[in-house]
mmCIF file of C-alpha atoms and ligand atoms in Angstrom:
data_model
loop_
_atom_site.group_PDB
_atom_site.id
_atom_site.type_symbol
_atom_site.label_atom_id
_atom_site.label_comp_id
_atom_site.label_asym_id
_atom_site.label_seq_id
_atom_site.Cartn_x
_atom_site.Cartn_y
_atom_site.Cartn_z
ATOM 1 C CA MET O 274 -21.194 13.969 -11.755
ATOM 2 C CA ALA O 275 -19.327 13.827 -14.923
ATOM 3 C CA PHE O 276 -17.454 10.570 -16.026
ATOM 4 C CA VAL O 277 -14.476 10.562 -13.544
ATOM 5 C CA ILE O 278 -12.058 7.670 -13.428
ATOM 6 C CA ALA O 279 -10.332 7.123 -10.326
ATOM 7 C CA VAL O 280 -7.134 5.174 -10.316
ATOM 8 C CA ASP O 281 -5.421 4.631 -7.068
ATOM 9 C CA GLY O 282 -2.709 2.218 -5.837
ATOM 10 C CA PRO O 283 0.622 2.002 -4.445
ATOM 11 C CA ALA O 284 3.921 3.408 -5.880
ATOM 12 C CA ALA O 285 5.150 1.934 -9.326
ATOM 13 C CA SER O 286 1.904 -0.472 -9.573
ATOM 14 C CA GLY O 287 1.158 0.736 -13.204
ATOM 15 C CA LYS O 288 -1.388 3.265 -12.229
ATOM 16 C CA GLY O 289 0.078 6.185 -13.827
ATOM 17 C CA THR O 290 0.552 4.557 -17.254
ATOM 18 C CA ILE O 291 -2.735 3.196 -16.779
ATOM 19 C CA ALA O 292 -4.364 6.499 -16.304
ATOM 20 C CA THR O 293 -2.519 7.764 -19.254
ATOM 21 C CA ARG O 294 -3.736 5.174 -21.567
ATOM 22 C CA LEU O 295 -7.344 5.707 -20.196
ATOM 23 C CA GLY O 296 -7.202 9.079 -20.789
ATOM 24 C CA ALA O 297 -6.138 8.503 -24.409
ATOM 25 C CA MET O 298 -8.699 5.899 -24.855
ATOM 26 C CA PHE O 299 -11.918 7.895 -23.520
ATOM 27 C CA GLY O 300 -10.465 11.375 -24.496
ATOM 28 C CA LEU O 301 -10.256 12.583 -21.175
ATOM 29 C CA PRO O 302 -7.668 14.798 -19.530
ATOM 30 C CA VAL O 303 -5.235 13.095 -16.749
ATOM 31 C CA LEU O 304 -3.886 14.607 -13.536
ATOM 32 C CA ASP O 305 -1.176 12.492 -11.912
ATOM 33 C CA THR O 306 -1.961 13.652 -8.297
ATOM 34 C CA GLY O 307 1.389 12.368 -7.039
ATOM 35 C CA LEU O 308 2.947 15.287 -8.850
ATOM 36 C CA LEU O 309 0.981 17.573 -6.428
ATOM 37 C CA TYR O 310 2.640 16.123 -3.381
ATOM 38 C CA ARG O 311 6.207 15.763 -5.108
ATOM 39 C CA GLY O 312 5.877 19.574 -5.929
ATOM 40 C CA VAL O 313 5.037 20.482 -2.293
ATOM 41 C CA GLY O 314 8.100 18.578 -1.038
ATOM 42 C CA VAL O 315 10.498 19.521 -3.374
ATOM 43 C CA LEU O 316 9.180 23.276 -2.911
ATOM 44 C CA THR O 317 9.284 23.094 0.974
ATOM 45 C CA GLU O 318 12.792 21.723 0.911
ATOM 46 C CA ARG O 319 13.875 24.289 -1.693
ATOM 47 C CA ALA O 320 12.298 26.990 0.437
ATOM 48 C CA GLY O 321 14.944 25.828 3.504
ATOM 49 C CA ALA O 322 11.624 24.672 5.376
ATOM 50 C CA ASP O 323 11.014 21.535 7.109
ATOM 51 C CA PRO O 324 8.935 18.806 5.280
ATOM 52 C CA ASP O 325 7.793 17.418 8.459
ATOM 53 C CA ASP O 326 6.411 20.661 9.685
ATOM 54 C CA PRO O 327 2.609 20.528 8.945
ATOM 55 C CA ARG O 328 2.147 24.339 8.865
ATOM 56 C CA ALA O 329 5.427 24.993 6.648
ATOM 57 C CA ALA O 330 4.556 22.395 4.276
ATOM 58 C CA GLY O 331 0.737 23.635 4.296
ATOM 59 C CA ALA O 332 1.757 27.024 3.525
ATOM 60 C CA ILE O 333 3.639 25.963 0.348
ATOM 61 C CA ALA O 334 1.026 23.577 -0.883
ATOM 62 C CA ALA O 335 -1.309 26.901 -0.769
ATOM 63 C CA THR O 336 0.778 28.527 -3.231
ATOM 64 C CA LEU O 337 1.496 25.527 -5.531
ATOM 65 C CA THR O 338 0.468 26.258 -9.064
ATOM 66 C CA ALA O 339 -0.083 23.960 -12.349
ATOM 67 C CA GLY O 340 3.125 25.572 -14.039
ATOM 68 C CA GLN O 341 5.194 24.229 -11.265
ATOM 69 C CA LEU O 342 4.434 20.633 -11.928
ATOM 70 C CA ASP O 343 6.691 20.119 -14.942
ATOM 71 C CA ASP O 344 9.844 20.191 -13.148
ATOM 72 C CA PRO O 345 11.726 17.020 -14.065
ATOM 73 C CA ALA O 346 13.108 17.325 -10.336
ATOM 74 C CA LEU O 347 9.785 15.865 -9.320
ATOM 75 C CA ARG O 348 10.383 12.705 -10.895
ATOM 76 C CA THR O 349 13.297 11.745 -8.775
ATOM 77 C CA ARG O 350 13.519 9.298 -6.021
ATOM 78 C CA ALA O 351 14.291 12.095 -3.632
ATOM 79 C CA ALA O 352 10.940 13.750 -4.833
ATOM 80 C CA GLY O 353 9.035 10.466 -4.065
ATOM 81 C CA GLU O 354 10.284 10.299 -0.488
ATOM 82 C CA LEU O 355 9.705 13.973 0.240
ATOM 83 C CA ALA O 356 6.220 13.653 -1.216
ATOM 84 C CA SER O 357 5.240 10.750 1.141
ATOM 85 C CA ARG O 358 6.637 12.990 4.342
ATOM 86 C CA VAL O 359 4.566 15.957 3.277
ATOM 87 C CA ALA O 360 1.408 13.764 2.310
ATOM 88 C CA ILE O 361 0.733 12.668 5.987
ATOM 89 C CA HIS O 362 -0.102 16.452 6.757
ATOM 90 C CA HIS O 363 -3.816 17.547 7.023
ATOM 91 C CA PRO O 364 -3.082 21.043 5.879
ATOM 92 C CA VAL O 365 -1.074 19.947 2.951
ATOM 93 C CA ARG O 366 -3.792 17.712 1.762
ATOM 94 C CA ALA O 367 -6.724 20.435 2.530
ATOM 95 C CA ALA O 368 -4.660 23.004 0.547
ATOM 96 C CA LEU O 369 -4.398 20.715 -2.548
ATOM 97 C CA LEU O 370 -8.238 19.826 -2.551
ATOM 98 C CA ASP O 371 -9.626 22.547 -4.637
ATOM 99 C CA PHE O 372 -6.931 22.086 -7.432
ATOM 100 C CA GLN O 373 -7.974 18.114 -7.538
ATOM 101 C CA HIS O 374 -11.876 19.104 -7.268
ATOM 102 C CA THR O 375 -11.815 21.580 -9.956
ATOM 103 C CA PHE O 376 -9.788 19.173 -12.244
ATOM 104 C CA ALA O 377 -12.238 16.346 -11.413
ATOM 105 C CA GLY O 378 -15.168 18.875 -12.134
ATOM 106 C CA GLN O 379 -14.590 19.526 -15.950
ATOM 107 C CA PRO O 380 -17.644 18.995 -17.839
ATOM 108 C CA GLY O 381 -16.525 16.359 -20.249
ATOM 109 C CA GLY O 382 -14.776 14.360 -17.173
ATOM 110 C CA ALA O 383 -11.261 13.515 -16.324
ATOM 111 C CA VAL O 384 -8.928 10.869 -15.049
ATOM 112 C CA LEU O 385 -7.130 11.119 -11.717
ATOM 113 C CA ASP O 386 -4.589 9.042 -10.607
ATOM 114 C CA GLY O 387 -3.340 8.764 -6.821
ATOM 115 C CA ARG O 388 -3.942 7.193 -3.378
ATOM 116 C CA ASP O 389 -7.183 8.618 -2.314
ATOM 117 C CA ILE O 390 -9.114 9.618 -5.274
ATOM 118 C CA GLY O 391 -11.854 6.953 -5.199
ATOM 119 C CA THR O 392 -11.938 7.395 -1.249
ATOM 120 C CA VAL O 393 -11.521 10.905 -0.606
ATOM 121 C CA ILE O 394 -11.348 13.345 -3.571
ATOM 122 C CA CYS O 395 -14.018 11.559 -5.774
ATOM 123 C CA PRO O 396 -15.824 9.267 -3.823
ATOM 124 C CA GLN O 397 -18.673 9.289 -6.404
ATOM 125 C CA ALA O 398 -16.552 8.547 -9.367
ATOM 126 C CA PRO O 399 -18.458 6.351 -11.873
ATOM 127 C CA ALA O 400 -15.573 4.273 -12.424
ATOM 128 C CA LYS O 401 -12.605 3.263 -9.891
ATOM 129 C CA LEU O 402 -9.537 1.213 -10.233
ATOM 130 C CA TYR O 403 -7.243 -0.065 -7.379
ATOM 131 C CA VAL O 404 -4.115 -1.045 -8.983
ATOM 132 C CA THR O 405 -1.572 -3.252 -7.321
ATOM 133 C CA ALA O 406 1.496 -5.359 -7.850
ATOM 134 C CA THR O 407 3.956 -7.132 -5.502
ATOM 135 C CA PRO O 408 6.595 -4.953 -3.931
ATOM 136 C CA GLU O 409 9.290 -6.970 -5.745
ATOM 137 C CA VAL O 410 7.742 -6.198 -9.240
ATOM 138 C CA ARG O 411 7.090 -2.704 -8.478
ATOM 139 C CA ALA O 412 10.713 -2.114 -7.120
ATOM 140 C CA GLU O 413 12.015 -3.634 -10.291
ATOM 141 C CA ARG O 414 9.788 -1.334 -12.628
ATOM 142 C CA ARG O 415 10.851 1.725 -10.383
ATOM 143 C CA TRP O 416 14.402 0.889 -10.372
ATOM 144 C CA LYS O 417 14.395 0.615 -14.309
ATOM 145 C CA GLN O 418 12.481 3.834 -14.610
ATOM 146 C CA LEU O 419 14.869 5.607 -12.427
ATOM 147 C CA LYS O 420 18.284 4.183 -14.110
ATOM 148 C CA GLY O 421 16.634 5.250 -17.536
ATOM 149 C CA GLN O 422 16.639 8.687 -16.045
ATOM 150 C CA GLY O 423 20.229 8.521 -14.820
ATOM 151 C CA GLU O 424 19.639 7.950 -11.368
ATOM 152 C CA ASP O 425 22.818 5.798 -9.958
ATOM 153 C CA VAL O 426 20.657 3.508 -7.364
ATOM 154 C CA GLY O 427 20.360 -0.295 -6.577
ATOM 155 C CA TYR O 428 17.419 -2.552 -6.657
ATOM 156 C CA ASP O 429 17.625 -3.287 -3.105
ATOM 157 C CA ASP O 430 17.552 0.584 -2.014
ATOM 158 C CA VAL O 431 14.546 1.032 -4.407
ATOM 159 C CA LEU O 432 12.809 -2.180 -3.025
ATOM 160 C CA ALA O 433 13.303 -0.390 0.740
ATOM 161 C CA ASP O 434 11.941 2.826 -0.198
ATOM 162 C CA ILE O 435 8.873 1.306 -1.606
ATOM 163 C CA ARG O 436 8.265 -0.775 1.271
ATOM 164 C CA LYS O 437 8.756 2.419 3.592
ATOM 165 C CA ARG O 438 6.541 4.487 1.417
ATOM 166 C CA ASP O 439 3.723 1.691 1.449
ATOM 167 C CA ALA O 440 3.735 1.701 5.425
ATOM 168 C CA ARG O 441 3.744 5.333 5.522
ATOM 169 C CA ASP O 442 1.163 5.926 2.975
ATOM 170 C CA GLY O 443 -1.138 3.051 4.317
ATOM 171 C CA ALA O 444 -0.633 3.986 8.080
ATOM 172 C CA ARG O 445 -1.278 7.441 7.924
ATOM 173 C CA ASP O 446 -4.470 9.010 9.440
ATOM 174 C CA ALA O 447 -5.040 11.653 6.762
ATOM 175 C CA ALA O 448 -6.450 9.712 3.860
ATOM 176 C CA PRO O 449 -4.703 6.696 4.038
ATOM 177 C CA MET O 450 -3.949 4.679 0.983
ATOM 178 C CA VAL O 451 -6.609 2.140 0.793
ATOM 179 C CA ALA O 452 -8.991 0.756 -1.856
ATOM 180 C CA ALA O 453 -12.540 2.105 -2.203
ATOM 181 C CA PRO O 454 -15.050 -0.527 -1.274
ATOM 182 C CA ASP O 455 -16.328 -0.189 -4.672
ATOM 183 C CA ALA O 456 -13.174 -0.095 -6.728
ATOM 184 C CA GLN O 457 -12.324 -2.702 -9.036
ATOM 185 C CA LEU O 458 -9.064 -4.254 -8.139
ATOM 186 C CA LEU O 459 -6.279 -4.943 -10.796
ATOM 187 C CA ASP O 460 -3.211 -6.933 -10.012
ATOM 188 C CA THR O 461 -0.747 -6.240 -12.716
ATOM 189 C CA THR O 462 2.075 -8.368 -11.032
ATOM 190 C CA GLU O 463 2.109 -10.867 -13.886
ATOM 191 C CA MET O 464 1.071 -8.447 -16.756
ATOM 192 C CA THR O 465 2.664 -6.466 -19.659
ATOM 193 C CA ILE O 466 1.725 -2.859 -19.779
ATOM 194 C CA GLU O 467 -0.373 -3.761 -22.728
ATOM 195 C CA GLN O 468 -2.194 -6.405 -20.913
ATOM 196 C CA ALA O 469 -2.964 -4.130 -17.812
ATOM 197 C CA ALA O 470 -4.201 -1.315 -20.096
ATOM 198 C CA ASP O 471 -6.619 -3.737 -21.657
ATOM 199 C CA ALA O 472 -7.858 -5.049 -18.558
ATOM 200 C CA ALA O 473 -8.566 -1.441 -17.280
ATOM 201 C CA ARG O 474 -10.161 -0.473 -20.359
ATOM 202 C CA ARG O 475 -12.677 -3.359 -20.057
ATOM 203 C CA ILE O 476 -13.463 -2.376 -16.521
ATOM 204 C CA VAL O 477 -13.844 1.471 -17.575
ATOM 205 C CA GLU O 478 -16.002 0.470 -20.707
ATOM 206 C CA ALA O 479 -18.260 -1.728 -18.237
ATOM 207 C CA ALA O 480 -18.491 1.245 -15.666
ATOM 208 C CA ARG O 481 -19.045 3.807 -18.528
ATOM 209 C CA ALA O 482 -22.109 1.681 -19.893
ATOM 210 C CA ARG O 483 -23.566 1.624 -16.198
ATOM 211 C CA TRP O 484 -22.977 5.376 -16.132
ATOM 212 C CA GLU O 485 -24.641 6.200 -19.380
ATOM 213 C CA GLY O 486 -27.557 4.115 -18.338
ATOM 214 C CA SER O 487 -28.086 5.920 -14.919
ATOM 215 C CA GLN O 488 -27.688 9.371 -16.917
ATOM 216 C CA GLU O 489 -30.718 8.302 -19.231
ATOM 217 C CA THR O 490 -33.008 7.699 -16.262
ATOM 218 C CA THR O 491 -32.045 10.813 -14.362
HETATM 219 O O1 LIG F 280 2.404 8.492 -7.075
HETATM 220 P P1 LIG F 280 3.362 9.154 -6.590
HETATM 221 O O2 LIG F 280 4.588 8.081 -6.350
HETATM 222 O O3 LIG F 280 4.048 9.966 -7.535
HETATM 223 O O4 LIG F 280 3.062 9.535 -5.290
HETATM 224 C C1 LIG F 280 4.134 10.260 -4.409
HETATM 225 C C2 LIG F 280 3.684 10.298 -2.849
HETATM 226 O O5 LIG F 280 2.569 11.264 -2.871
HETATM 227 C C3 LIG F 280 3.102 8.868 -2.350
HETATM 228 O O6 LIG F 280 3.997 8.130 -2.000
HETATM 229 C C4 LIG F 280 2.075 9.680 -1.484
HETATM 230 O O7 LIG F 280 2.451 9.604 -0.241
HETATM 231 C C5 LIG F 280 1.463 10.902 -1.826
HETATM 232 N N1 LIG F 280 0.366 10.939 -2.351
HETATM 233 C C6 LIG F 280 -0.831 11.030 -1.746
HETATM 234 N N2 LIG F 280 -1.987 10.999 -2.211
HETATM 235 C C7 LIG F 280 -2.103 10.969 -3.694
HETATM 236 C C8 LIG F 280 -0.948 11.044 -4.479
HETATM 237 C C9 LIG F 280 0.305 10.862 -3.935
HETATM 238 O O8 LIG F 280 -0.628 11.005 -0.428
HETATM 239 N N3 LIG F 280 -3.290 11.256 -4.261
#
C-alpha cells in the first residue's frame, strides 16, 4: 500500500493539528474524518430527521459530498455531539467507507485522522499514531478553541462533553475508539504543539524508513 499515516485518538488530543503538520512535512494530503461524521450529524438534523435513527442518518451519509465539509457549522460544539451520535450507526460508517478508502488510496499516500483509521479503515497503514492527553487538558484546549470561534461555553460543560464523547466513542460496537495494537502511543498532555509535532515526525520518519525498506524487497 502507498504510504498512509493513520492518526487516531480522542477529541482535542491534538491529533488534528498533528495530522496537518505531518501532511505538510511529508507532502501528503490530509483528511479529517471527524468532519464526515460531523457533516452527517448536521445534515441529518437540518433535514428534520432523527440523528439516533440508523436508517435516516445512513441515508444522509450516502449522499455526503466533499463540498459539504467546508461548512463552519461543522466545527461547533453541537456538531461534535451530533457526530458522535450518528457515528454509532453501522449504516453511517458503511456509507463513509468508500470516501475514506478512495482518499487513502491516492498513489502518493495520505494522512487520515479519526478514531478507527488504524483499526478499520487502513489496518495496513505503514505508520500509525494514537494521540492522547488527559480529559482535563483536552477540555482546556477545546474550550479555548470554541471561545476563539465565538461560542459562549464554560470549561466544565466542555469537560462533561469530552467525557461523554469518550465514553460513547469507546463503548460503541461499530468501530469503537481504540488504539491499534501496532500504533505508537503519543501522550501530548505535557507537550506544546511544537513538541508533539516533533515527536510525531520522529515516529513517522522511523515508520517511513521501515516502509521504504520493505518496498525495496518486494
Ligand atoms: O474528531 P472529531 O471530534 O471531529 O469527531 C467527531 C466525532 O465523530 C467523534 O466523537 C466520533 O464519534 C466520530 N468519529 C468517528 N470515527 C472517525 C472520526 C470521528 O466515529 N474516524
